[in-house]
CSV table of C-alpha atoms in Angstrom, one decimal:
chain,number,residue,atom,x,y,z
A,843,UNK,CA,0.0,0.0,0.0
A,844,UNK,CA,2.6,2.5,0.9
A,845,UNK,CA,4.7,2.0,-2.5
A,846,UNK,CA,0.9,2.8,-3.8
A,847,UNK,CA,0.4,6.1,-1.7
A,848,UNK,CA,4.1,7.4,-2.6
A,849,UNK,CA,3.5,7.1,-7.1
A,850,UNK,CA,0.9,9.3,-6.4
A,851,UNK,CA,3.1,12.0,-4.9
A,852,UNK,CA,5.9,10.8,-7.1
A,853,UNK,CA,3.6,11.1,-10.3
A,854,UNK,CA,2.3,14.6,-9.1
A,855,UNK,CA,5.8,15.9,-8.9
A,856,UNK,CA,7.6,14.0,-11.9
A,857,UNK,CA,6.1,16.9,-14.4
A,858,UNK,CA,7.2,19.8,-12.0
A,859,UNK,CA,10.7,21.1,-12.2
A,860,UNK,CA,11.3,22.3,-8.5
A,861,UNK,CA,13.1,25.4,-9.2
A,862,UNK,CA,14.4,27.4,-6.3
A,863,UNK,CA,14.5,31.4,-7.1
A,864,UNK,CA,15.9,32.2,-3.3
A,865,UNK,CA,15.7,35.6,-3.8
A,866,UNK,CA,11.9,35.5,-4.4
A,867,UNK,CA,10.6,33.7,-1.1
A,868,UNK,CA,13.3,35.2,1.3
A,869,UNK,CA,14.9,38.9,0.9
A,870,UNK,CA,17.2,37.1,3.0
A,871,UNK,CA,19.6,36.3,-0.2
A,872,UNK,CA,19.9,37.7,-3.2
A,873,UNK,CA,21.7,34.1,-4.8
A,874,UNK,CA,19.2,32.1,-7.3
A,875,UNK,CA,19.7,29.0,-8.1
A,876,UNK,CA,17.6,25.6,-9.9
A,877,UNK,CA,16.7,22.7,-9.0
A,878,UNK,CA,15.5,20.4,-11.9
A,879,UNK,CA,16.2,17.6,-9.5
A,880,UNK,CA,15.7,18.0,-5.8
A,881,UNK,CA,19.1,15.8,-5.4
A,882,UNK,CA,21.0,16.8,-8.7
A,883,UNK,CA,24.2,16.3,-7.4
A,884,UNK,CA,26.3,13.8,-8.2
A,885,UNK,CA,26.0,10.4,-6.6
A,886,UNK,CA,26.3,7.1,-8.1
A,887,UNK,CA,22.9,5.5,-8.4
A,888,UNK,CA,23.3,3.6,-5.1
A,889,UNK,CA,23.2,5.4,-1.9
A,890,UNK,CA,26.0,7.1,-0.6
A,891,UNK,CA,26.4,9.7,2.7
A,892,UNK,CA,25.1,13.3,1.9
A,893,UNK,CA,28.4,14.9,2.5
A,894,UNK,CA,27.7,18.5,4.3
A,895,UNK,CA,27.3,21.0,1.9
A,896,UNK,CA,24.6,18.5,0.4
A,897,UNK,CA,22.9,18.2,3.5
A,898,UNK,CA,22.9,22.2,4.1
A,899,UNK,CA,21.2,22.3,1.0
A,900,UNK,CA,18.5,19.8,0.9
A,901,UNK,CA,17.8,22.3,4.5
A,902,UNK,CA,17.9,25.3,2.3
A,903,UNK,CA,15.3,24.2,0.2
A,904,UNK,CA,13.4,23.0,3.1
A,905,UNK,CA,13.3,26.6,4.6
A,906,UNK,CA,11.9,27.5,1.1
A,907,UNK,CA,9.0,25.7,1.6
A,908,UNK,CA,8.7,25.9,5.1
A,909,UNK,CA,7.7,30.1,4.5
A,910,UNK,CA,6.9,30.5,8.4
A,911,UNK,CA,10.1,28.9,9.6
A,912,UNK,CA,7.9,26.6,12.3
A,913,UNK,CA,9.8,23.5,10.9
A,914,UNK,CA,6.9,21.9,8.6
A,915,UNK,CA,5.5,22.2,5.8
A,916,UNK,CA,1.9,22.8,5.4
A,917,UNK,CA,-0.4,22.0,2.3
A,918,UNK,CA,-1.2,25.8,2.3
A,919,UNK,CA,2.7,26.2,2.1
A,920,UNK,CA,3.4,24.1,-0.4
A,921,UNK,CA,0.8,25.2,-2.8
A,922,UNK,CA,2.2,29.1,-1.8
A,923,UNK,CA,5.7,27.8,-3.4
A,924,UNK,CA,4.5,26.5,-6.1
A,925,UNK,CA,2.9,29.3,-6.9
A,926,UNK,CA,5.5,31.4,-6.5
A,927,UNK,CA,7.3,29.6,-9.5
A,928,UNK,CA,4.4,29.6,-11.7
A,929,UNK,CA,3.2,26.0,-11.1
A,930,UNK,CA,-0.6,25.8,-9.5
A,931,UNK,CA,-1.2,23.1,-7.0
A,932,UNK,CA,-4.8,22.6,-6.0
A,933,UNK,CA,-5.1,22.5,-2.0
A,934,UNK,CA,-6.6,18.6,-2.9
A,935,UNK,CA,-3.2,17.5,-4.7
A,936,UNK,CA,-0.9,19.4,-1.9
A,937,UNK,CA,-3.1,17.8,1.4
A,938,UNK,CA,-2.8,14.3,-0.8
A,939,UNK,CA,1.2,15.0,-1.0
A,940,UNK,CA,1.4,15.8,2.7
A,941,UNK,CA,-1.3,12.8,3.6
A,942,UNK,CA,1.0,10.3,1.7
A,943,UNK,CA,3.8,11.3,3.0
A,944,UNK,CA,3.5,12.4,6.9
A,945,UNK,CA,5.3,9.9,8.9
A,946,UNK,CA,3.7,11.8,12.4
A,947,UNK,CA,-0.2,12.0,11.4
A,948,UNK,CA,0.4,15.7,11.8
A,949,UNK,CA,-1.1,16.7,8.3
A,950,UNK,CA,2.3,18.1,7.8
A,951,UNK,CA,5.9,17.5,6.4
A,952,UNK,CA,8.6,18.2,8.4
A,953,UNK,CA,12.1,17.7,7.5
A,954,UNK,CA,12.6,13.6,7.7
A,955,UNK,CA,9.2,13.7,5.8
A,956,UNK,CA,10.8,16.0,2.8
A,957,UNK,CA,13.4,13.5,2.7
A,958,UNK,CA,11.6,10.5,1.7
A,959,UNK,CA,9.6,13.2,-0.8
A,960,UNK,CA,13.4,14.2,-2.5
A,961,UNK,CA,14.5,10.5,-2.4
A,962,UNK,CA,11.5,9.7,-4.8
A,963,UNK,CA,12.4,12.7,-7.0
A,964,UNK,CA,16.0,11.1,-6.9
A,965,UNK,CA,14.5,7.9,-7.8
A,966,UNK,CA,12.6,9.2,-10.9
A,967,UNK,CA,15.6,11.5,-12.2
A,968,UNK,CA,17.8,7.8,-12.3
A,969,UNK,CA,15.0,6.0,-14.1
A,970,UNK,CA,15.1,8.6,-16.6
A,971,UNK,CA,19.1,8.4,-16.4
A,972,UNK,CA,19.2,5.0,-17.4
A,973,UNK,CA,16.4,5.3,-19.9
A,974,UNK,CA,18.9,7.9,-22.0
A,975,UNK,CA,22.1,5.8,-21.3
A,976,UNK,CA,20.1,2.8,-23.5
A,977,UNK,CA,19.3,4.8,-26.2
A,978,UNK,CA,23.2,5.7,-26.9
A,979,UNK,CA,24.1,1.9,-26.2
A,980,UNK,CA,24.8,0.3,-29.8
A,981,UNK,CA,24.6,-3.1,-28.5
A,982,UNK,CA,21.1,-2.9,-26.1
A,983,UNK,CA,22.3,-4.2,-22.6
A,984,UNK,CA,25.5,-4.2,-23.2
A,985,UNK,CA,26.1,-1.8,-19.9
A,986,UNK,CA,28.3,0.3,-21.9
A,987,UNK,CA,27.9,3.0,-24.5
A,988,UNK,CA,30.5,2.9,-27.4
A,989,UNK,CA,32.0,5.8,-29.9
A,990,UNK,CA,29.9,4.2,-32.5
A,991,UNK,CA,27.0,4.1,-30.4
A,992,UNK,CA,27.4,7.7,-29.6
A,993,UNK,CA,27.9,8.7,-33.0
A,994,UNK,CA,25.2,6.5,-34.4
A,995,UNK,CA,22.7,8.9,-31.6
A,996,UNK,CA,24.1,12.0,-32.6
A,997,UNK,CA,23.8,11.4,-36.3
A,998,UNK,CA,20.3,10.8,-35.2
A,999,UNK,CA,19.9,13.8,-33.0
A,1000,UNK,CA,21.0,15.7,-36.0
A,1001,UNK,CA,24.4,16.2,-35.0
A,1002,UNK,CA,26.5,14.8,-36.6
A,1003,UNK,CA,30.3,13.9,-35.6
A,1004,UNK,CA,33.4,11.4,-36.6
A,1005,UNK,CA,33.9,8.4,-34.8
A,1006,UNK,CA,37.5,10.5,-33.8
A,1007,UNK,CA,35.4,12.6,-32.4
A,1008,UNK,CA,33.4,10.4,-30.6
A,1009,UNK,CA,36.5,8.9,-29.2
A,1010,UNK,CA,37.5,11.9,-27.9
A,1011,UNK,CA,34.4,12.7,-26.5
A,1012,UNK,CA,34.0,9.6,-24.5
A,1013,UNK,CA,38.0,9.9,-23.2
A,1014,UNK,CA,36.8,13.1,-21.4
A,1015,UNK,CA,34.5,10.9,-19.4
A,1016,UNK,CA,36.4,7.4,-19.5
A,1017,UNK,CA,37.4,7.1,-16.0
A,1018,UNK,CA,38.5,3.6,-16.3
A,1019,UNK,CA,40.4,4.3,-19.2
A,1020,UNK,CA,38.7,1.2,-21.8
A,1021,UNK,CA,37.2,3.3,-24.5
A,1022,UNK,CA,34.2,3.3,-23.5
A,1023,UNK,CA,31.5,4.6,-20.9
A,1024,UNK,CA,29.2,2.3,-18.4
A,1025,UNK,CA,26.8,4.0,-16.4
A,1026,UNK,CA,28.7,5.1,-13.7
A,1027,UNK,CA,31.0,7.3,-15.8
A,1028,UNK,CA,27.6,8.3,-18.0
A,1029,UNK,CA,26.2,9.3,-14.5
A,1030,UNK,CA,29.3,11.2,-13.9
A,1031,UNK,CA,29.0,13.2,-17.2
A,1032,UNK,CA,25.4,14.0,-17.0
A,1033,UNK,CA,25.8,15.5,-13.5
């Protein structure tokens, strides 16, 4: 039931880009920044340790949702930050994000709660990480993605390139050093 309750909140959020504009919600700070992915930076696809400065920012964008700084996150809330970037949220789909996801019964997310809702994002943003890496992979499951496989995708994307070129392209990434990338390295490049 639970892996039920959290595609619902996952599928309401996977066609939202969470963009934080800092200097819109808070006078505060006068940085802006983006967030296409709530956890864009660069992990492999199995968990690791937040290091710090990841972990100070998964709090700064909780502060941006939390507007009244009482350490949860209301459906009213939520639906004011969306808002706020242009992206309406009816009061229905923000209470059935906060229902799904309230670990306390509260009717409210506080910060372990926004977690789980940013590992789900995470979760979506690899599916579709791995769904690109198998389009460039010449031989399909093949864990590995090949100059000729990346040329024969970017003569298809309309950009055409030599296989040299290619092989250059992939040595930027090749961590390993054997011609070619898995999805680890892939990962690496996208991030």
């Amino acid at each position: 039931m639970a892996t039920t309750k959290v595609s619902k909140a996952s599928k309401w959020f996977s066609n939202k880009t969470l963009r934080l504009s800092l200097h819109r919600r808070r006078s505060k700070s006068s940085s802006s920044s983006t967030l296409t992915s709530p956890a864009s930076s660069p992990s492999s696809p199995r968990e690791r340790p937040k290091r710090p400065h990841q972990v100070d920012e998964m709090k700064q964008v909780f502060r941006y949702f939390d507007g009244d700084d009482d350490g949860k996150i209301s459906a009213l809330e939520l639906r004011a930050y969306f808002g706020s970037i242009g992206e309406y949220m009816s009061h229905e789909d923000a209470q059935m994000v906060i229902n799904e996801l309230d670990s306390d019964g509260d009717s409210m997310l506080d910060y372990e709660d926004f977690l789980k809702l940013m590992k789900i994002e995470k979760r979506d943003e690899d599916d579709d990480l791995k769904k690109a890496f198998e389009m460039f992979e010449l031989e399909k499951g093949s864990g590995c993605i090949t100059p000729k496989g990346l040329q024969k995708m970017l003569n298809r994307l309309g950009d055409a390139k030599s296989y040299d070129e290619c092989v250059a392209m992939i040595q930027v990434y090749d961590i390993d050093g054997n011609g070619v990338l898995d999805f680890h390295e892939f990962h690496q490049m996208m991030a």
